[in-house]
Amino acid sequence: MVESRSFILFTDHKPLTFAFRQKEDKCSPRQLRQLDLIGQFTTDIRHLKGTDNVVADALSRIRISTIGLPSAIDFQKMAEEQQTDPELQDILSSNTTSLVLQHLPVGEPPVTLHCDVSLGRIRPFVPENFRREVFTNLHSLSHPGIKASVRMISERYAWPSMKADVTLLARTCLQCQQAKVPRHTRSKLSDFVPPSTRFEHVHIDLVGLLSPSEGFRYCLTCVDRFSKWPEAFPVVDISANTIATAFYSEWISRFGPPLRLTTDQGTQFESALFQALTKFLGTARQCTTSYHPAAYSQVERFHRQLKAAIIAHGKVQWSSALPTILLGFRATWKENLEATTAEMVYGAPIRLPGEFLSPTRDSPDPSTFVGKLKEVMQRLLPPKTQHHGQHSVLVSVRHRKRVCQYHLLVS
């Protein structure tokens, strides 16, 4: 049971007084319940303008808290401290600093202090006992960094070794340590495991949307991490089924399944179908970082060269020029490999169309992979043909007569 209390409520919210006077059919059920609850505690509500309502209640006025605001500096006590401060007395007697000190009035009411005027503005000299208070007074406004705090305080006050003192006070500020991140976490970048054999680690990606060429709009690109062998397969769309079929029929059927496969986080490679394919092949799939092409530079650089070569072919259908472009990539010398891609795979330079002269037979370093591979390839000889079974030779007499007659006619 709510006890009814009778008192007068002065409010500067005019809609509240109007709500009690309007008809009940104009109020919603919620408003009726709220007005009924308020009416149980008061019997007289009067509207009073905000300018006339000097004594405001807690419902209409927000109490402004002074917690956390800087306190005013007591310049009178600072003047007394300056009289006994040994550091200031030493500066006044020897004048070994760049400070230009003068007796000037500061504050309201004015108090005469030793102030520095070397920068064209009045900066009171702060004794040692007031330096922490001055720092807290300015630094607690927004808790800026060390450089900003030094600049803020040096524009208003002066004392020797100010930079070192402000730096120490800013680093020991408890609120800054609790709210700020002093040093951001930087994790170590992970590295790819270097492959030991060819076609062990493969990178695949997609290129497109390209201009229509024989019904193709995209390319599935594959690059072997060991030999840098490039492949680009034109595809009609980039659905998971199309990509999985093209990768299996074009790459897996030629070079076998790789041990490791690196892709980006595209929906085609994240699909359940592609996951089932890698599980069936026994291939461990790795993902690159989202929105970070540098983590996928092995195939992204190949994309750059591939697109430039397609544009260089002009108006030729890019799907028709693609085999020629890939042939040029495989025959191009690579500085990091010190060999061509074809030599890394076949052990010998690839013969280009229209090449009349035999390729030069250089002598690579036998300790490198290419040198060992070439040495093995040069020792390979084609197997001799073998005739299985012994067959007797038989030439019929009729056939010999026909041969003799033919020779007589010719002669």
mmCIF file of C-alpha atoms in Angstrom:
data_model
loop_
_atom_site.group_PDB
_atom_site.id
_atom_site.type_symbol
_atom_site.label_atom_id
_atom_site.label_comp_id
_atom_site.label_asym_id
_atom_site.label_seq_id
_atom_site.Cartn_x
_atom_site.Cartn_y
_atom_site.Cartn_z
ATOM 1 C CA MET A 1 0.000 0.000 0.000
ATOM 2 C CA VAL A 2 1.562 3.273 -1.125
ATOM 3 C CA GLU A 3 1.244 6.066 1.393
ATOM 4 C CA SER A 4 -0.101 9.286 -0.095
ATOM 5 C CA ARG A 5 1.967 12.349 0.653
ATOM 6 C CA SER A 6 0.727 15.877 0.107
ATOM 7 C CA PHE A 7 3.254 18.459 -0.953
ATOM 8 C CA ILE A 8 3.754 21.058 -3.654
ATOM 9 C CA LEU A 9 5.988 20.123 -6.620
ATOM 10 C CA PHE A 10 7.395 23.026 -8.605
ATOM 11 C CA THR A 11 8.659 21.909 -11.999
ATOM 12 C CA ASP A 12 9.912 23.674 -15.105
ATOM 13 C CA HIS A 13 8.557 20.866 -17.331
ATOM 14 C CA LYS A 14 5.258 22.288 -18.587
ATOM 15 C CA PRO A 15 4.158 19.025 -20.346
ATOM 16 C CA LEU A 16 3.999 17.331 -16.926
ATOM 17 C CA THR A 17 1.367 19.746 -15.636
ATOM 18 C CA PHE A 18 -0.483 19.566 -18.932
ATOM 19 C CA ALA A 19 -0.589 15.743 -18.727
ATOM 20 C CA PHE A 20 -2.568 15.829 -15.473
ATOM 21 C CA ARG A 21 -5.143 18.230 -16.951
ATOM 22 C CA GLN A 22 -5.848 16.474 -20.261
ATOM 23 C CA LYS A 23 -8.503 13.849 -20.763
ATOM 24 C CA GLU A 24 -7.721 10.239 -19.994
ATOM 25 C CA ASP A 25 -8.769 8.974 -23.433
ATOM 26 C CA LYS A 26 -5.887 10.893 -25.000
ATOM 27 C CA CYS A 27 -3.256 9.024 -22.929
ATOM 28 C CA SER A 28 -1.789 5.635 -23.638
ATOM 29 C CA PRO A 29 -2.069 2.877 -21.008
ATOM 30 C CA ARG A 30 1.569 3.352 -20.070
ATOM 31 C CA GLN A 31 1.113 7.108 -19.576
ATOM 32 C CA LEU A 32 -1.943 6.475 -17.392
ATOM 33 C CA ARG A 33 0.025 4.112 -15.162
ATOM 34 C CA GLN A 34 2.880 6.597 -14.839
ATOM 35 C CA LEU A 35 0.563 9.496 -14.014
ATOM 36 C CA ASP A 36 -1.260 7.353 -11.482
ATOM 37 C CA LEU A 37 2.021 6.490 -9.756
ATOM 38 C CA ILE A 38 3.110 10.148 -9.625
ATOM 39 C CA GLY A 39 -0.290 11.206 -8.341
ATOM 40 C CA GLN A 40 0.066 8.931 -5.312
ATOM 41 C CA PHE A 41 2.988 11.002 -4.024
ATOM 42 C CA THR A 42 1.752 14.533 -4.682
ATOM 43 C CA THR A 43 -1.516 16.422 -4.844
ATOM 44 C CA ASP A 44 -0.397 19.791 -6.202
ATOM 45 C CA ILE A 45 1.796 20.274 -9.265
ATOM 46 C CA ARG A 46 2.521 23.801 -10.424
ATOM 47 C CA HIS A 47 4.494 24.929 -13.428
ATOM 48 C CA LEU A 48 7.361 27.345 -12.812
ATOM 49 C CA LYS A 49 9.601 28.794 -15.485
ATOM 50 C CA GLY A 50 13.197 27.629 -15.518
ATOM 51 C CA THR A 51 14.534 31.127 -14.993
ATOM 52 C CA ASP A 52 12.376 31.550 -11.874
ATOM 53 C CA ASN A 53 13.039 28.067 -10.475
ATOM 54 C CA VAL A 54 16.219 28.902 -8.564
ATOM 55 C CA VAL A 55 16.062 25.960 -6.189
ATOM 56 C CA ALA A 56 15.838 23.105 -8.687
ATOM 57 C CA ASP A 57 15.131 19.571 -7.634
ATOM 58 C CA ALA A 58 17.177 16.534 -8.630
ATOM 59 C CA LEU A 59 14.758 15.560 -11.422
ATOM 60 C CA SER A 60 15.221 18.781 -13.391
ATOM 61 C CA ARG A 61 18.816 19.761 -12.636
ATOM 62 C CA ILE A 62 22.002 17.770 -13.085
ATOM 63 C CA ARG A 63 24.527 18.085 -10.293
ATOM 64 C CA ILE A 64 27.895 19.047 -11.714
ATOM 65 C CA SER A 65 30.643 17.077 -10.022
ATOM 66 C CA THR A 66 33.958 18.748 -9.367
ATOM 67 C CA ILE A 67 35.819 15.463 -8.962
ATOM 68 C CA GLY A 68 38.770 15.248 -11.363
ATOM 69 C CA LEU A 69 38.886 18.977 -12.164
ATOM 70 C CA PRO A 70 42.169 20.782 -11.512
ATOM 71 C CA SER A 71 42.483 22.914 -8.423
ATOM 72 C CA ALA A 72 43.703 26.496 -8.543
ATOM 73 C CA ILE A 73 47.352 27.217 -7.781
ATOM 74 C CA ASP A 74 47.893 29.232 -4.605
ATOM 75 C CA PHE A 75 50.293 31.917 -5.843
ATOM 76 C CA GLN A 76 50.602 33.409 -2.369
ATOM 77 C CA LYS A 77 52.146 30.205 -1.017
ATOM 78 C CA MET A 78 54.260 29.920 -4.173
ATOM 79 C CA ALA A 79 55.671 33.383 -3.493
ATOM 80 C CA GLU A 80 56.576 32.307 0.032
ATOM 81 C CA GLU A 81 58.264 29.141 -1.284
ATOM 82 C CA GLN A 82 60.262 31.195 -3.773
ATOM 83 C CA GLN A 83 61.845 33.130 -0.920
ATOM 84 C CA THR A 84 63.330 29.949 0.559
ATOM 85 C CA ASP A 85 63.864 27.862 -2.571
ATOM 86 C CA PRO A 86 67.639 27.164 -2.831
ATOM 87 C CA GLU A 87 67.539 26.505 -6.576
ATOM 88 C CA LEU A 88 65.940 29.894 -7.301
ATOM 89 C CA GLN A 89 68.374 31.691 -5.030
ATOM 90 C CA ASP A 90 71.305 30.038 -6.796
ATOM 91 C CA ILE A 91 69.947 31.134 -10.195
ATOM 92 C CA LEU A 92 69.455 34.706 -8.989
ATOM 93 C CA SER A 93 72.985 34.889 -7.620
ATOM 94 C CA SER A 94 74.908 33.169 -10.426
ATOM 95 C CA ASN A 95 72.555 33.552 -13.423
ATOM 96 C CA THR A 96 73.857 30.365 -15.104
ATOM 97 C CA THR A 97 70.653 29.537 -16.989
ATOM 98 C CA SER A 98 68.857 31.036 -19.959
ATOM 99 C CA LEU A 99 65.952 32.143 -17.778
ATOM 100 C CA VAL A 100 65.326 35.883 -17.580
ATOM 101 C CA LEU A 101 63.696 36.382 -14.162
ATOM 102 C CA GLN A 102 61.783 39.497 -13.169
ATOM 103 C CA HIS A 103 59.399 40.510 -10.351
ATOM 104 C CA LEU A 104 55.958 40.612 -11.971
ATOM 105 C CA PRO A 105 52.358 40.495 -10.646
ATOM 106 C CA VAL A 106 50.525 37.220 -11.364
ATOM 107 C CA GLY A 107 46.982 36.053 -10.629
ATOM 108 C CA GLU A 108 43.899 37.701 -9.161
ATOM 109 C CA PRO A 109 44.415 39.308 -6.706
ATOM 110 C CA PRO A 110 47.892 39.998 -8.108
ATOM 111 C CA VAL A 111 50.844 38.393 -6.339
ATOM 112 C CA THR A 112 54.422 39.381 -7.117
ATOM 113 C CA LEU A 113 56.469 36.375 -8.269
ATOM 114 C CA HIS A 114 59.775 35.695 -9.925
ATOM 115 C CA CYS A 115 58.780 35.081 -13.547
ATOM 116 C CA ASP A 116 60.660 34.218 -16.725
ATOM 117 C CA VAL A 117 60.159 36.513 -19.744
ATOM 118 C CA SER A 118 62.709 34.981 -22.137
ATOM 119 C CA LEU A 119 59.969 33.654 -24.452
ATOM 120 C CA GLY A 120 57.985 36.887 -24.562
ATOM 121 C CA ARG A 121 55.362 35.699 -22.067
ATOM 122 C CA ILE A 122 55.119 35.679 -18.282
ATOM 123 C CA ARG A 123 56.003 32.263 -16.856
ATOM 124 C CA PRO A 124 56.126 31.992 -13.042
ATOM 125 C CA PHE A 125 59.124 30.146 -11.649
ATOM 126 C CA VAL A 126 57.850 27.006 -9.889
ATOM 127 C CA PRO A 127 59.656 25.927 -6.693
ATOM 128 C CA GLU A 128 60.385 22.249 -6.173
ATOM 129 C CA ASN A 129 57.483 21.708 -3.754
ATOM 130 C CA PHE A 130 54.924 23.006 -6.287
ATOM 131 C CA ARG A 131 56.106 21.157 -9.398
ATOM 132 C CA ARG A 132 54.001 18.042 -8.902
ATOM 133 C CA GLU A 133 50.942 20.181 -8.173
ATOM 134 C CA VAL A 134 51.494 22.216 -11.355
ATOM 135 C CA PHE A 135 51.953 19.025 -13.373
ATOM 136 C CA THR A 136 48.786 17.457 -11.937
ATOM 137 C CA ASN A 137 46.835 20.665 -12.501
ATOM 138 C CA LEU A 138 47.509 20.636 -16.271
ATOM 139 C CA HIS A 139 48.123 16.971 -17.028
ATOM 140 C CA SER A 140 44.879 15.789 -15.418
ATOM 141 C CA LEU A 141 42.778 17.712 -17.946
ATOM 142 C CA SER A 142 43.139 15.100 -20.716
ATOM 143 C CA HIS A 143 46.215 13.096 -19.678
ATOM 144 C CA PRO A 144 48.226 13.846 -22.827
ATOM 145 C CA GLY A 145 51.506 12.195 -23.731
ATOM 146 C CA ILE A 146 54.987 13.202 -22.603
ATOM 147 C CA LYS A 147 55.734 15.661 -25.421
ATOM 148 C CA ALA A 148 52.322 17.300 -25.216
ATOM 149 C CA SER A 149 52.607 17.608 -21.426
ATOM 150 C CA VAL A 150 56.055 19.210 -21.658
ATOM 151 C CA ARG A 151 54.817 21.714 -24.224
ATOM 152 C CA MET A 152 51.664 22.529 -22.250
ATOM 153 C CA ILE A 153 53.526 23.153 -18.997
ATOM 154 C CA SER A 154 56.522 24.954 -20.565
ATOM 155 C CA GLU A 155 54.196 27.538 -22.137
ATOM 156 C CA ARG A 156 52.836 28.522 -18.697
ATOM 157 C CA TYR A 157 55.559 27.824 -16.116
ATOM 158 C CA ALA A 158 59.342 27.604 -15.916
ATOM 159 C CA TRP A 159 61.950 25.793 -13.855
ATOM 160 C CA PRO A 160 65.256 24.037 -14.614
ATOM 161 C CA SER A 161 65.178 20.392 -15.773
ATOM 162 C CA MET A 162 61.501 20.761 -16.603
ATOM 163 C CA LYS A 163 61.607 18.221 -19.448
ATOM 164 C CA ALA A 164 63.154 15.501 -17.278
ATOM 165 C CA ASP A 165 60.750 16.153 -14.389
ATOM 166 C CA VAL A 166 57.616 16.166 -16.580
ATOM 167 C CA THR A 167 58.764 13.017 -18.364
ATOM 168 C CA LEU A 168 59.191 11.186 -15.058
ATOM 169 C CA LEU A 169 55.842 12.412 -13.722
ATOM 170 C CA ALA A 170 54.008 11.472 -16.925
ATOM 171 C CA ARG A 171 55.470 7.966 -16.929
ATOM 172 C CA THR A 172 54.466 7.445 -13.296
ATOM 173 C CA CYS A 173 50.908 8.757 -13.723
ATOM 174 C CA LEU A 174 48.655 6.003 -12.353
ATOM 175 C CA GLN A 175 45.630 6.982 -14.437
ATOM 176 C CA CYS A 176 47.692 6.898 -17.654
ATOM 177 C CA GLN A 177 49.061 3.469 -16.831
ATOM 178 C CA GLN A 178 45.563 2.108 -16.211
ATOM 179 C CA ALA A 179 43.912 3.674 -19.271
ATOM 180 C CA LYS A 180 46.628 3.714 -21.936
ATOM 181 C CA VAL A 181 48.534 1.023 -23.787
ATOM 182 C CA PRO A 182 52.210 1.749 -23.098
ATOM 183 C CA ARG A 183 53.465 -0.631 -25.737
ATOM 184 C CA HIS A 184 51.403 -2.318 -28.419
ATOM 185 C CA THR A 185 51.735 -6.052 -28.846
ATOM 186 C CA ARG A 186 53.540 -6.999 -32.048
ATOM 187 C CA SER A 187 53.456 -10.676 -32.773
ATOM 188 C CA LYS A 188 56.173 -12.357 -34.756
ATOM 189 C CA LEU A 189 55.361 -12.877 -38.395
ATOM 190 C CA SER A 190 55.033 -16.522 -39.322
ATOM 191 C CA ASP A 191 57.149 -17.936 -42.130
ATOM 192 C CA PHE A 192 56.376 -20.467 -44.808
ATOM 193 C CA VAL A 193 58.124 -23.795 -44.395
ATOM 194 C CA PRO A 194 60.632 -23.967 -47.285
ATOM 195 C CA PRO A 195 59.686 -26.813 -49.656
ATOM 196 C CA SER A 196 62.214 -29.534 -50.272
ATOM 197 C CA THR A 197 60.905 -30.946 -53.559
ATOM 198 C CA ARG A 198 58.980 -29.777 -56.582
ATOM 199 C CA PHE A 199 55.195 -29.449 -56.400
ATOM 200 C CA GLU A 200 55.224 -29.954 -52.637
ATOM 201 C CA HIS A 201 53.757 -26.538 -51.766
ATOM 202 C CA VAL A 202 51.360 -24.847 -54.202
ATOM 203 C CA HIS A 203 49.654 -21.434 -54.102
ATOM 204 C CA ILE A 204 46.328 -21.020 -55.913
ATOM 205 C CA ASP A 205 44.154 -17.965 -56.438
ATOM 206 C CA LEU A 206 41.626 -16.415 -58.826
ATOM 207 C CA VAL A 207 41.968 -13.600 -61.380
ATOM 208 C CA GLY A 208 38.945 -11.718 -62.613
ATOM 209 C CA LEU A 209 36.612 -10.245 -63.589
ATOM 210 C CA LEU A 210 38.331 -10.173 -67.022
ATOM 211 C CA SER A 211 36.921 -9.138 -70.376
ATOM 212 C CA PRO A 212 34.857 -11.904 -72.047
ATOM 213 C CA SER A 213 37.031 -14.209 -74.149
ATOM 214 C CA GLU A 214 35.508 -17.322 -75.700
ATOM 215 C CA GLY A 215 33.034 -17.463 -72.830
ATOM 216 C CA PHE A 216 35.684 -17.200 -70.102
ATOM 217 C CA ARG A 217 35.740 -14.367 -67.539
ATOM 218 C CA TYR A 218 38.090 -15.708 -64.831
ATOM 219 C CA CYS A 219 41.376 -17.574 -64.410
ATOM 220 C CA LEU A 220 42.449 -20.124 -61.806
ATOM 221 C CA THR A 221 46.151 -19.507 -61.190
ATOM 222 C CA CYS A 222 48.559 -21.964 -59.571
ATOM 223 C CA VAL A 223 52.232 -21.410 -58.683
ATOM 224 C CA ASP A 224 54.619 -24.014 -57.301
ATOM 225 C CA ARG A 225 56.610 -22.529 -54.446
ATOM 226 C CA PHE A 226 59.770 -24.515 -55.173
ATOM 227 C CA SER A 227 60.165 -24.230 -58.945
ATOM 228 C CA LYS A 228 57.891 -21.172 -59.499
ATOM 229 C CA TRP A 229 56.110 -23.153 -62.223
ATOM 230 C CA PRO A 230 53.053 -21.084 -63.243
ATOM 231 C CA GLU A 231 49.710 -22.281 -64.516
ATOM 232 C CA ALA A 232 46.576 -20.339 -65.460
ATOM 233 C CA PHE A 233 43.355 -22.134 -66.358
ATOM 234 C CA PRO A 234 40.457 -20.148 -67.871
ATOM 235 C CA VAL A 235 37.127 -20.786 -66.133
ATOM 236 C CA VAL A 236 33.616 -19.586 -66.858
ATOM 237 C CA ASP A 237 32.642 -18.819 -63.265
ATOM 238 C CA ILE A 238 34.198 -18.983 -59.805
ATOM 239 C CA SER A 239 31.805 -21.343 -58.085
ATOM 240 C CA ALA A 240 33.263 -23.890 -55.715
ATOM 241 C CA ASN A 241 32.375 -26.771 -58.032
ATOM 242 C CA THR A 242 34.070 -25.139 -61.045
ATOM 243 C CA ILE A 243 37.243 -24.280 -59.124
ATOM 244 C CA ALA A 244 37.553 -27.727 -57.534
ATOM 245 C CA THR A 245 37.002 -29.458 -60.904
ATOM 246 C CA ALA A 246 39.535 -27.245 -62.712
ATOM 247 C CA PHE A 247 42.170 -27.680 -60.011
ATOM 248 C CA TYR A 248 41.820 -31.464 -60.009
ATOM 249 C CA SER A 249 41.614 -31.964 -63.776
ATOM 250 C CA GLU A 250 44.340 -29.457 -64.735
ATOM 251 C CA TRP A 251 46.877 -29.485 -61.890
ATOM 252 C CA ILE A 252 46.388 -32.650 -59.853
ATOM 253 C CA SER A 253 46.179 -34.851 -62.971
ATOM 254 C CA ARG A 254 49.573 -33.518 -64.154
ATOM 255 C CA PHE A 255 51.649 -32.987 -61.035
ATOM 256 C CA GLY A 256 49.812 -34.910 -58.333
ATOM 257 C CA PRO A 257 48.390 -33.593 -55.061
ATOM 258 C CA PRO A 258 50.665 -31.230 -53.097
ATOM 259 C CA LEU A 259 51.480 -31.725 -49.441
ATOM 260 C CA ARG A 260 50.558 -28.112 -48.612
ATOM 261 C CA LEU A 261 48.123 -25.793 -50.374
ATOM 262 C CA THR A 262 47.934 -22.057 -49.643
ATOM 263 C CA THR A 263 44.826 -20.043 -50.512
ATOM 264 C CA ASP A 264 43.168 -16.855 -49.416
ATOM 265 C CA GLN A 265 39.902 -16.775 -47.500
ATOM 266 C CA GLY A 266 37.669 -16.719 -50.567
ATOM 267 C CA THR A 267 34.282 -18.385 -50.343
ATOM 268 C CA GLN A 268 35.308 -20.908 -52.990
ATOM 269 C CA PHE A 269 38.215 -22.174 -50.932
ATOM 270 C CA GLU A 270 36.301 -22.015 -47.647
ATOM 271 C CA SER A 271 33.414 -24.101 -49.007
ATOM 272 C CA ALA A 272 32.648 -27.595 -47.766
ATOM 273 C CA LEU A 273 33.274 -28.983 -51.261
ATOM 274 C CA PHE A 274 36.838 -27.682 -51.425
ATOM 275 C CA GLN A 275 37.490 -28.817 -47.862
ATOM 276 C CA ALA A 276 36.347 -32.311 -48.837
ATOM 277 C CA LEU A 277 38.640 -32.232 -51.894
ATOM 278 C CA THR A 278 41.743 -31.339 -49.863
ATOM 279 C CA LYS A 279 40.864 -34.007 -47.319
ATOM 280 C CA PHE A 280 40.479 -36.575 -50.096
ATOM 281 C CA LEU A 281 43.855 -35.586 -51.597
ATOM 282 C CA GLY A 282 45.600 -35.609 -48.204
ATOM 283 C CA THR A 283 46.638 -31.964 -48.622
ATOM 284 C CA ALA A 284 47.038 -29.587 -45.693
ATOM 285 C CA ARG A 285 45.388 -26.259 -46.553
ATOM 286 C CA GLN A 286 46.742 -22.932 -45.221
ATOM 287 C CA CYS A 287 44.993 -19.541 -45.258
ATOM 288 C CA THR A 288 46.531 -16.107 -45.643
ATOM 289 C CA THR A 289 45.598 -13.039 -43.602
ATOM 290 C CA SER A 290 42.426 -11.216 -44.638
ATOM 291 C CA TYR A 291 42.904 -8.019 -46.668
ATOM 292 C CA HIS A 292 46.681 -8.499 -46.679
ATOM 293 C CA PRO A 293 47.971 -9.166 -50.232
ATOM 294 C CA ALA A 294 51.589 -9.074 -49.035
ATOM 295 C CA ALA A 295 51.022 -12.403 -47.291
ATOM 296 C CA TYR A 296 50.163 -13.892 -50.684
ATOM 297 C CA SER A 297 52.909 -12.278 -52.746
ATOM 298 C CA GLN A 298 53.953 -15.585 -54.319
ATOM 299 C CA VAL A 299 50.877 -15.601 -56.555
ATOM 300 C CA GLU A 300 49.959 -11.907 -56.443
ATOM 301 C CA ARG A 301 53.174 -10.952 -58.253
ATOM 302 C CA PHE A 302 52.368 -13.566 -60.898
ATOM 303 C CA HIS A 303 48.953 -11.922 -61.320
ATOM 304 C CA ARG A 304 50.633 -8.593 -61.964
ATOM 305 C CA GLN A 305 52.859 -10.038 -64.681
ATOM 306 C CA LEU A 306 49.990 -12.040 -66.187
ATOM 307 C CA LYS A 307 47.669 -9.041 -66.499
ATOM 308 C CA ALA A 308 50.445 -6.902 -67.995
ATOM 309 C CA ALA A 309 51.208 -9.588 -70.596
ATOM 310 C CA ILE A 310 47.508 -9.927 -71.507
ATOM 311 C CA ILE A 311 47.216 -6.163 -72.017
ATOM 312 C CA ALA A 312 50.429 -6.143 -74.085
ATOM 313 C CA HIS A 313 48.897 -8.635 -76.563
ATOM 314 C CA GLY A 314 46.369 -6.009 -77.556
ATOM 315 C CA LYS A 315 43.052 -7.054 -79.054
ATOM 316 C CA VAL A 316 43.909 -10.749 -79.179
ATOM 317 C CA GLN A 317 41.565 -12.960 -77.163
ATOM 318 C CA TRP A 318 43.351 -13.445 -73.875
ATOM 319 C CA SER A 319 42.251 -17.065 -73.611
ATOM 320 C CA SER A 320 43.994 -17.767 -76.960
ATOM 321 C CA ALA A 321 47.154 -15.865 -75.967
ATOM 322 C CA LEU A 322 47.353 -17.491 -72.533
ATOM 323 C CA PRO A 323 49.374 -20.603 -73.606
ATOM 324 C CA THR A 324 51.942 -18.386 -75.336
ATOM 325 C CA ILE A 325 52.205 -16.119 -72.287
ATOM 326 C CA LEU A 326 52.757 -19.085 -69.960
ATOM 327 C CA LEU A 327 55.411 -20.446 -72.330
ATOM 328 C CA GLY A 328 57.270 -17.160 -72.053
ATOM 329 C CA PHE A 329 57.041 -17.176 -68.251
ATOM 330 C CA ARG A 330 58.475 -20.682 -68.052
ATOM 331 C CA ALA A 331 61.383 -19.777 -70.344
ATOM 332 C CA THR A 332 62.248 -16.506 -68.551
ATOM 333 C CA TRP A 333 65.369 -16.381 -66.404
ATOM 334 C CA LYS A 334 64.707 -15.774 -62.703
ATOM 335 C CA GLU A 335 67.384 -14.104 -60.605
ATOM 336 C CA ASN A 336 66.311 -15.673 -57.310
ATOM 337 C CA LEU A 337 66.411 -19.174 -58.809
ATOM 338 C CA GLU A 338 69.444 -18.551 -61.050
ATOM 339 C CA ALA A 339 67.615 -20.618 -63.652
ATOM 340 C CA THR A 340 64.419 -20.682 -65.656
ATOM 341 C CA THR A 341 61.261 -22.325 -64.392
ATOM 342 C CA ALA A 342 61.520 -24.961 -67.110
ATOM 343 C CA GLU A 343 65.036 -25.866 -65.981
ATOM 344 C CA MET A 344 63.780 -26.290 -62.418
ATOM 345 C CA VAL A 345 61.197 -28.798 -63.649
ATOM 346 C CA TYR A 346 62.738 -30.483 -66.689
ATOM 347 C CA GLY A 347 66.446 -29.963 -66.037
ATOM 348 C CA ALA A 348 67.026 -28.367 -69.444
ATOM 349 C CA PRO A 349 66.026 -25.093 -71.161
ATOM 350 C CA ILE A 350 62.744 -25.221 -72.978
ATOM 351 C CA ARG A 351 62.835 -24.915 -76.780
ATOM 352 C CA LEU A 352 60.896 -21.913 -77.979
ATOM 353 C CA PRO A 353 58.965 -21.710 -81.293
ATOM 354 C CA GLY A 354 61.187 -20.505 -84.156
ATOM 355 C CA GLU A 355 64.402 -21.231 -82.283
ATOM 356 C CA PHE A 356 66.848 -22.280 -85.053
ATOM 357 C CA LEU A 357 69.993 -22.404 -82.979
ATOM 358 C CA SER A 358 70.420 -25.062 -80.330
ATOM 359 C CA PRO A 359 70.349 -23.671 -76.795
ATOM 360 C CA THR A 360 73.692 -22.905 -75.213
ATOM 361 C CA ARG A 361 75.025 -25.572 -72.927
ATOM 362 C CA ASP A 362 76.347 -23.709 -69.958
ATOM 363 C CA SER A 363 78.002 -25.399 -67.018
ATOM 364 C CA PRO A 364 76.066 -24.469 -63.873
ATOM 365 C CA ASP A 365 77.356 -24.950 -60.385
ATOM 366 C CA PRO A 366 77.113 -28.707 -59.709
ATOM 367 C CA SER A 367 76.334 -28.062 -56.034
ATOM 368 C CA THR A 368 73.014 -26.323 -56.790
ATOM 369 C CA PHE A 369 69.750 -28.049 -57.503
ATOM 370 C CA VAL A 370 69.720 -26.976 -61.153
ATOM 371 C CA GLY A 371 73.294 -28.144 -61.680
ATOM 372 C CA LYS A 372 72.575 -31.567 -60.222
ATOM 373 C CA LEU A 373 69.351 -31.837 -62.196
ATOM 374 C CA LYS A 374 71.048 -30.951 -65.476
ATOM 375 C CA GLU A 375 73.803 -33.445 -64.789
ATOM 376 C CA VAL A 376 71.267 -36.191 -64.235
ATOM 377 C CA MET A 377 69.263 -35.220 -67.315
ATOM 378 C CA GLN A 378 72.333 -35.218 -69.535
ATOM 379 C CA ARG A 379 73.134 -38.789 -68.498
ATOM 380 C CA LEU A 380 69.688 -39.957 -69.493
ATOM 381 C CA LEU A 381 69.607 -41.754 -72.861
ATOM 382 C CA PRO A 382 66.583 -42.975 -74.768
ATOM 383 C CA PRO A 383 66.116 -46.745 -74.392
ATOM 384 C CA LYS A 384 67.008 -48.922 -77.355
ATOM 385 C CA THR A 385 64.180 -50.451 -79.306
ATOM 386 C CA GLN A 386 63.651 -54.135 -78.680
ATOM 387 C CA HIS A 387 62.051 -56.749 -80.938
ATOM 388 C CA HIS A 388 60.109 -59.297 -78.988
ATOM 389 C CA GLY A 389 60.133 -62.739 -80.625
ATOM 390 C CA GLN A 390 61.963 -64.135 -83.703
ATOM 391 C CA HIS A 391 60.151 -64.016 -87.020
ATOM 392 C CA SER A 392 61.488 -65.753 -90.167
ATOM 393 C CA VAL A 393 61.640 -63.664 -93.340
ATOM 394 C CA LEU A 394 59.623 -65.047 -96.248
ATOM 395 C CA VAL A 395 59.250 -63.469 -99.660
ATOM 396 C CA SER A 396 57.009 -65.300 -102.112
ATOM 397 C CA VAL A 397 58.238 -66.206 -105.634
ATOM 398 C CA ARG A 398 55.321 -64.339 -107.200
ATOM 399 C CA HIS A 399 56.312 -61.177 -105.350
ATOM 400 C CA ARG A 400 59.925 -61.505 -106.514
ATOM 401 C CA LYS A 401 58.821 -61.867 -110.133
ATOM 402 C CA ARG A 402 56.735 -58.697 -109.902
ATOM 403 C CA VAL A 403 59.696 -56.798 -108.481
ATOM 404 C CA CYS A 404 61.969 -57.972 -111.278
ATOM 405 C CA GLN A 405 59.435 -57.035 -113.959
ATOM 406 C CA TYR A 406 59.077 -53.606 -112.418
ATOM 407 C CA HIS A 407 62.843 -53.015 -112.508
ATOM 408 C CA LEU A 408 62.997 -54.104 -116.178
ATOM 409 C CA LEU A 409 60.249 -51.677 -117.150
ATOM 410 C CA VAL A 410 61.901 -48.821 -115.300
ATOM 411 C CA SER A 411 65.282 -49.479 -116.845
#
